[in-house]
C-alpha cells in the first residue's frame, strides 16, 4: 500500500479528514509541512497548472518534493484540478502519487471517458486518482455571490453510481453547495448535507470537499463525521493570511531589507492557519 492509499484508508476508518493545501512557493509549502509536523497529522501539498505557470514545473515540483523529503510528517504531493490530460500524465511521470483529473467542465459521458483514461494510466503506475462530478463555481470578489452561484451544478445522485463504476476512480470531489473562494457575508451558501447523505447512500467511494475556505465549521464537521468526506481542500484562506502578514508588516511602518525577515512572518501565518484547519478536520 502506498502512503496516500494508507492516508485515505486511515481517514475513512477513523472518520476524520486530512487537508489538501495549495502552494506555489517555498514558504507556503514549508508552512504546510510544519503544521502537519506540529499536529502529527498527514496532509497533501497541492499544485495546480497555474501554480506551475507562475513558478515553473521543475522548480515547483522539485521544491515540493524536497520539502516533503525533509519533513517528518506524512505528506503527499498532489496535482489539484488537472484539466489537461497530457499535463496530468506528465505529473504522474514526474513522481506525483496523487492526482486530480478535473473534466467536470465536459459533458457527463466525456467526463467519464477522460477520467477513465487517466485512471488506467495512473493505476498502472500505482497512482491514486480523484475526479469531480458536478461543477464548482469560483467566487470572485468582483462578481456578486448570487450571480456566480447560479453557475453551480451540484453532483447528481442519478449519475454518481455510473460515474464511479465506469471510471474506477479512487476518490470523488462532490459539489454540494461548496464554492472556490471566500463566501460573501450576505450570502453564505451552506453545504447541502441532505444531498451528501443521498450521494453517500449510492456509493462507498471516499468523498473530497473542495472550496473549504469560508465554509462554516459546523457544516464541515458534519460532512466529515456523517458522510465520508476524507479530504478538504483549502487555498484562499492560506493565501489571505500569507498576504495579510506582509501587509501588516509594511503598514505598521516597519522596513525590511532582507526578504527573509517578512517571508518568515508569512510562513508562520500559514503554519498557524493550516494547523487550525487540521484541527477542524480531525474534529477538534
Ligand atoms: O481550486 C483551485 C485552487 O484554488 C487553485 O487555484 O488555479 O489559482 O492555483 P489556482
Ligand atoms: P478555496 O480556495 O475555496 O479554499 O478552495 C480550494 C480548493 O478547492 C482547491 O482545489
Ligand atoms: Zn478545488
GROMACS .gro file of C-alpha atoms and ligand atoms in nm:
model
  305
    1UNK     CA    1   0.000   0.000   0.000
    2UNK     CA    2   0.137   0.346  -0.089
    3UNK     CA    3   0.145   0.630   0.163
    4UNK     CA    4  -0.152   0.809   0.005
    5UNK     CA    5  -0.356   0.486   0.000
    6UNK     CA    6  -0.278   0.439   0.368
    7UNK     CA    7  -0.368   0.802   0.449
    8UNK     CA    8  -0.704   0.764   0.273
    9UNK     CA    9  -0.779   0.429   0.442
   10UNK     CA   10  -0.694   0.564   0.788
   11UNK     CA   11  -0.915   0.870   0.737
   12UNK     CA   12  -1.203   0.650   0.618
   13UNK     CA   13  -1.174   0.417   0.916
   14UNK     CA   14  -1.116   0.697   1.167
   15UNK     CA   15  -1.396   0.917   1.028
   16UNK     CA   16  -1.173   1.222   1.004
   17UNK     CA   17  -1.035   1.419   0.711
   18UNK     CA   18  -0.691   1.536   0.609
   19UNK     CA   19  -0.628   1.869   0.440
   20UNK     CA   20  -0.511   1.939   0.087
   21UNK     CA   21  -0.341   2.277   0.085
   22UNK     CA   22  -0.227   2.452  -0.232
   23UNK     CA   23   0.109   2.613  -0.282
   24UNK     CA   24   0.307   2.792  -0.548
   25UNK     CA   25   0.604   2.890  -0.335
   26UNK     CA   26   0.853   2.764  -0.080
   27UNK     CA   27   0.720   2.944   0.226
   28UNK     CA   28   0.364   2.816   0.188
   29UNK     CA   29   0.492   2.461   0.131
   30UNK     CA   30   0.704   2.484   0.445
   31UNK     CA   31   0.418   2.634   0.645
   32UNK     CA   32   0.201   2.337   0.549
   33UNK     CA   33   0.474   2.086   0.632
   34UNK     CA   34   0.546   2.246   0.969
   35UNK     CA   35   0.177   2.247   1.063
   36UNK     CA   36   0.146   1.878   0.973
   37UNK     CA   37   0.453   1.802   1.184
   38UNK     CA   38   0.322   2.005   1.476
   39UNK     CA   39  -0.021   1.841   1.465
   40UNK     CA   40   0.119   1.496   1.382
   41UNK     CA   41  -0.133   1.461   1.101
   42UNK     CA   42  -0.093   1.382   0.731
   43UNK     CA   43  -0.153   1.644   0.463
   44UNK     CA   44  -0.146   1.684   0.088
   45UNK     CA   45   0.053   1.965  -0.070
   46UNK     CA   46  -0.125   2.058  -0.392
   47UNK     CA   47  -0.007   2.233  -0.702
   48UNK     CA   48  -0.213   2.346  -0.999
   49UNK     CA   49  -0.143   2.423  -1.362
   50UNK     CA   50  -0.149   2.794  -1.282
   51UNK     CA   51   0.095   2.746  -0.994
   52UNK     CA   52   0.327   2.582  -1.247
   53UNK     CA   53   0.277   2.874  -1.485
   54UNK     CA   54   0.389   3.103  -1.201
   55UNK     CA   55   0.684   2.908  -1.064
   56UNK     CA   56   0.788   2.670  -1.343
   57UNK     CA   57   0.736   2.292  -1.348
   58UNK     CA   58   1.075   2.170  -1.230
   59UNK     CA   59   1.134   2.444  -0.970
   60UNK     CA   60   0.792   2.388  -0.813
   61UNK     CA   61   0.778   2.009  -0.828
   62UNK     CA   62   1.135   1.962  -0.706
   63UNK     CA   63   1.083   2.217  -0.428
   64UNK     CA   64   0.768   2.042  -0.303
   65UNK     CA   65   0.940   1.703  -0.326
   66UNK     CA   66   1.233   1.836  -0.123
   67UNK     CA   67   1.012   1.991   0.145
   68UNK     CA   68   0.829   1.659   0.177
   69UNK     CA   69   1.152   1.459   0.185
   70UNK     CA   70   1.293   1.674   0.461
   71UNK     CA   71   0.976   1.666   0.673
   72UNK     CA   72   0.898   1.412   0.941
   73UNK     CA   73   0.522   1.437   0.863
   74UNK     CA   74   0.326   1.213   0.626
   75UNK     CA   75   0.300   1.446   0.327
   76UNK     CA   76   0.198   1.373  -0.029
   77UNK     CA   77   0.249   1.582  -0.342
   78UNK     CA   78  -0.084   1.617  -0.520
   79UNK     CA   79  -0.193   1.761  -0.854
   80UNK     CA   80  -0.505   1.970  -0.798
   81UNK     CA   81  -0.759   2.034  -1.080
   82UNK     CA   82  -0.565   1.873  -1.364
   83UNK     CA   83  -0.771   1.978  -1.664
   84UNK     CA   84  -0.526   1.880  -1.936
   85UNK     CA   85  -0.467   1.503  -1.971
   86UNK     CA   86  -0.116   1.548  -2.107
   87UNK     CA   87  -0.025   1.759  -1.806
   88UNK     CA   88  -0.178   1.508  -1.563
   89UNK     CA   89   0.029   1.229  -1.723
   90UNK     CA   90   0.339   1.447  -1.708
   91UNK     CA   91   0.282   1.487  -1.333
   92UNK     CA   92   0.237   1.113  -1.288
   93UNK     CA   93   0.562   1.055  -1.476
   94UNK     CA   94   0.733   1.316  -1.256
   95UNK     CA   95   0.651   1.123  -0.939
   96UNK     CA   96   0.314   1.251  -0.811
   97UNK     CA   97   0.144   0.968  -0.622
   98UNK     CA   98  -0.191   1.151  -0.614
   99UNK     CA   99  -0.361   1.343  -0.896
  100UNK     CA  100  -0.695   1.504  -0.959
  101UNK     CA  101  -0.833   1.485  -1.310
  102UNK     CA  102  -1.089   1.760  -1.345
  103UNK     CA  103  -1.305   1.709  -1.653
  104UNK     CA  104  -1.611   1.840  -1.474
  105UNK     CA  105  -1.649   2.114  -1.739
  106UNK     CA  106  -1.715   1.844  -2.001
  107UNK     CA  107  -2.049   1.672  -2.052
  108UNK     CA  108  -2.111   1.357  -1.847
  109UNK     CA  109  -2.000   1.086  -2.094
  110UNK     CA  110  -1.691   1.283  -2.193
  111UNK     CA  111  -1.604   1.338  -1.826
  112UNK     CA  112  -1.620   0.959  -1.782
  113UNK     CA  113  -1.403   0.897  -2.089
  114UNK     CA  114  -1.127   1.144  -1.996
  115UNK     CA  115  -1.127   1.038  -1.629
  116UNK     CA  116  -1.112   0.667  -1.720
  117UNK     CA  117  -0.814   0.726  -1.948
  118UNK     CA  118  -0.623   0.890  -1.662
  119UNK     CA  119  -0.731   0.624  -1.411
  120UNK     CA  120  -0.593   0.350  -1.638
  121UNK     CA  121  -0.262   0.534  -1.683
  122UNK     CA  122  -0.235   0.618  -1.312
  123UNK     CA  123  -0.331   0.278  -1.173
  124UNK     CA  124  -0.069   0.103  -1.388
  125UNK     CA  125   0.181   0.321  -1.201
  126UNK     CA  126   0.030   0.291  -0.851
  127UNK     CA  127  -0.104   0.647  -0.850
  128UNK     CA  128  -0.431   0.746  -0.681
  129UNK     CA  129  -0.687   0.948  -0.883
  130UNK     CA  130  -0.953   1.194  -0.772
  131UNK     CA  131  -1.221   1.316  -1.015
  132UNK     CA  132  -1.504   1.569  -0.995
  133UNK     CA  133  -1.873   1.528  -1.070
  134UNK     CA  134  -2.080   1.846  -1.081
  135UNK     CA  135  -1.947   2.197  -1.129
  136UNK     CA  136  -1.799   2.417  -0.857
  137UNK     CA  137  -1.818   2.793  -0.912
  138UNK     CA  138  -1.537   3.031  -0.827
  139UNK     CA  139  -1.648   3.323  -0.611
  140UNK     CA  140  -1.473   3.625  -0.748
  141UNK     CA  141  -1.498   3.930  -0.527
  142UNK     CA  142  -1.579   4.135  -0.836
  143UNK     CA  143  -1.887   3.923  -0.904
  144UNK     CA  144  -2.196   3.910  -0.689
  145UNK     CA  145  -2.223   3.584  -0.498
  146UNK     CA  146  -2.576   3.516  -0.624
  147UNK     CA  147  -2.471   3.553  -0.987
  148UNK     CA  148  -2.171   3.323  -0.957
  149UNK     CA  149  -2.363   3.064  -0.758
  150UNK     CA  150  -2.605   3.018  -1.046
  151UNK     CA  151  -2.315   2.850  -1.227
  152UNK     CA  152  -2.309   2.578  -0.963
  153UNK     CA  153  -2.411   2.231  -1.072
  154UNK     CA  154  -2.445   2.007  -0.771
  155UNK     CA  155  -2.344   1.643  -0.801
  156UNK     CA  156  -2.636   1.448  -0.944
  157UNK     CA  157  -2.736   1.142  -0.737
  158UNK     CA  158  -2.862   0.982  -1.057
  159UNK     CA  159  -2.520   0.999  -1.220
  160UNK     CA  160  -2.285   0.912  -0.937
  161UNK     CA  161  -2.306   0.532  -0.944
  162UNK     CA  162  -2.240   0.511  -1.318
  163UNK     CA  163  -1.956   0.763  -1.295
  164UNK     CA  164  -1.776   0.578  -1.014
  165UNK     CA  165  -1.827   0.237  -1.170
  166UNK     CA  166  -1.725   0.332  -1.526
  167UNK     CA  167  -1.418   0.536  -1.431
  168UNK     CA  168  -1.277   0.325  -1.145
  169UNK     CA  169  -1.169   0.648  -0.977
  170UNK     CA  170  -1.034   0.630  -0.617
  171UNK     CA  171  -1.189   0.941  -0.461
  172UNK     CA  172  -1.456   1.182  -0.579
  173UNK     CA  173  -1.494   1.558  -0.539
  174UNK     CA  174  -1.863   1.625  -0.478
  175UNK     CA  175  -2.037   1.956  -0.533
  176UNK     CA  176  -2.289   2.015  -0.256
  177UNK     CA  177  -2.303   2.392  -0.217
  178UNK     CA  178  -1.928   2.439  -0.183
  179UNK     CA  179  -1.752   2.713  -0.383
  180UNK     CA  180  -1.395   2.814  -0.454
  181UNK     CA  181  -1.303   3.139  -0.280
  182UNK     CA  182  -1.449   3.314   0.022
  183UNK     CA  183  -1.820   3.334   0.077
  184UNK     CA  184  -1.970   3.681   0.078
  185UNK     CA  185  -2.103   3.773   0.420
  186UNK     CA  186  -2.451   3.841   0.286
  187UNK     CA  187  -2.496   3.515   0.105
  188UNK     CA  188  -2.308   3.233   0.272
  189UNK     CA  189  -2.417   2.920   0.092
  190UNK     CA  190  -2.432   2.622   0.327
  191UNK     CA  191  -2.336   2.266   0.246
  192UNK     CA  192  -2.631   2.058   0.133
  193UNK     CA  193  -2.592   1.782   0.389
  194UNK     CA  194  -2.913   1.609   0.276
  195UNK     CA  195  -2.772   1.578  -0.075
  196UNK     CA  196  -2.445   1.448   0.068
  197UNK     CA  197  -2.634   1.178   0.263
  198UNK     CA  198  -2.817   1.090  -0.055
  199UNK     CA  199  -2.491   1.059  -0.252
  200UNK     CA  200  -2.338   0.854   0.030
  201UNK     CA  201  -2.619   0.600   0.005
  202UNK     CA  202  -2.538   0.543  -0.363
  203UNK     CA  203  -2.162   0.479  -0.348
  204UNK     CA  204  -1.899   0.390  -0.090
  205UNK     CA  205  -1.609   0.579  -0.255
  206UNK     CA  206  -1.432   0.835  -0.030
  207UNK     CA  207  -1.550   1.191  -0.095
  208UNK     CA  208  -1.341   1.508  -0.119
  209UNK     CA  209  -1.466   1.858  -0.041
  210UNK     CA  210  -1.325   2.144  -0.248
  211UNK     CA  211  -1.362   2.511  -0.168
  212UNK     CA  212  -1.305   2.468   0.206
  213UNK     CA  213  -1.227   2.837   0.265
  214UNK     CA  214  -1.506   3.026   0.439
  215UNK     CA  215  -1.725   2.717   0.477
  216UNK     CA  216  -1.900   2.709   0.815
  217UNK     CA  217  -1.708   2.481   1.052
  218UNK     CA  218  -2.023   2.303   1.167
  219UNK     CA  219  -2.104   2.203   0.806
  220UNK     CA  220  -1.751   2.073   0.751
  221UNK     CA  221  -1.761   1.871   1.074
  222UNK     CA  222  -2.096   1.716   0.978
  223UNK     CA  223  -1.980   1.631   0.628
  224UNK     CA  224  -1.674   1.455   0.766
  225UNK     CA  225  -1.844   1.271   1.054
  226UNK     CA  226  -2.162   1.164   0.881
  227UNK     CA  227  -2.088   1.130   0.512
  228UNK     CA  228  -1.736   1.007   0.447
  229UNK     CA  229  -1.561   1.328   0.341
  230UNK     CA  230  -1.197   1.222   0.387
  231UNK     CA  231  -1.021   1.528   0.249
  232UNK     CA  232  -1.089   1.903   0.243
  233UNK     CA  233  -0.916   2.148   0.006
  234UNK     CA  234  -0.805   2.486   0.132
  235UNK     CA  235  -0.636   2.752  -0.076
  236UNK     CA  236  -0.788   3.101  -0.040
  237UNK     CA  237  -0.764   3.129   0.339
  238UNK     CA  238  -0.396   3.035   0.327
  239UNK     CA  239  -0.327   3.290   0.054
  240UNK     CA  240  -0.508   3.551   0.262
  241UNK     CA  241  -0.308   3.503   0.582
  242UNK     CA  242   0.016   3.499   0.384
  243UNK     CA  243  -0.056   3.834   0.219
  244UNK     CA  244  -0.206   3.977   0.537
  245UNK     CA  245   0.116   3.906   0.727
  246UNK     CA  246   0.312   4.102   0.466
  247UNK     CA  247   0.056   4.385   0.462
  248UNK     CA  248   0.056   4.408   0.841
  249UNK     CA  249   0.433   4.433   0.847
  250UNK     CA  250   0.460   4.709   0.589
  251UNK     CA  251   0.159   4.911   0.702
  252UNK     CA  252   0.296   4.911   1.057
  253UNK     CA  253   0.570   5.134   0.920
  254UNK     CA  254   0.847   4.879   0.958
  255UNK     CA  255   1.111   4.833   0.693
  256UNK     CA  256   1.290   4.524   0.571
  257UNK     CA  257   1.595   4.492   0.356
  258UNK     CA  258   1.610   4.114   0.384
  259UNK     CA  259   1.308   3.939   0.223
  260UNK     CA  260   1.354   3.652   0.467
  261UNK     CA  261   1.250   3.878   0.752
  262UNK     CA  262   0.899   3.931   0.612
  263UNK     CA  263   0.861   3.591   0.449
  264UNK     CA  264   0.925   3.429   0.787
  265UNK     CA  265   0.617   3.611   0.920
  266UNK     CA  266   0.413   3.491   0.621
  267UNK     CA  267   0.534   3.132   0.664
  268UNK     CA  268   0.444   3.138   1.035
  269UNK     CA  269   0.097   3.270   0.949
  270UNK     CA  270   0.047   2.983   0.704
  271UNK     CA  271   0.157   2.729   0.965
  272UNK     CA  272  -0.094   2.870   1.214
  273UNK     CA  273  -0.386   2.872   0.967
  274UNK     CA  274  -0.309   2.523   0.835
  275UNK     CA  275  -0.281   2.397   1.194
  276UNK     CA  276  -0.627   2.536   1.272
  277UNK     CA  277  -0.772   2.365   0.967
  278UNK     CA  278  -0.605   2.034   1.051
  279UNK     CA  279  -0.762   2.051   1.397
  280UNK     CA  280  -1.104   2.123   1.247
  281UNK     CA  281  -1.077   1.833   1.002
  282UNK     CA  282  -0.990   1.589   1.278
  283UNK     CA  283  -1.296   1.706   1.473
  284UNK     CA  284  -1.134   1.932   1.734
  285LIG     O1  285  -0.920   2.531  -0.688
  285LIG     C1  286  -0.829   2.594  -0.728
  285LIG     C2  287  -0.728   2.646  -0.636
  285LIG     O2  288  -0.778   2.748  -0.557
  285LIG     C3  289  -0.606   2.684  -0.712
  285LIG     O3  290  -0.621   2.797  -0.785
  285LIG     O4  291  -0.552   2.777  -1.023
  285LIG     O5  292  -0.515   2.988  -0.896
  285LIG     O6  293  -0.375   2.786  -0.849
  285LIG     P1  294  -0.511   2.840  -0.895
  286LIG     P1  295  -1.071   2.752  -0.154
  286LIG     O1  296  -0.981   2.846  -0.226
  286LIG     O2  297  -1.212   2.798  -0.151
  286LIG     O3  298  -1.017   2.714  -0.022
  286LIG     O4  299  -1.074   2.618  -0.243
  286LIG     C1  300  -0.958   2.542  -0.253
  286LIG     C2  301  -0.974   2.429  -0.349
  286LIG     O5  302  -1.079   2.372  -0.366
  286LIG     C3  303  -0.855   2.387  -0.420
  286LIG     O6  304  -0.881   2.283  -0.508
  287LIG    ZN1  305  -1.079   2.289  -0.589
   0.00000   0.00000   0.00000
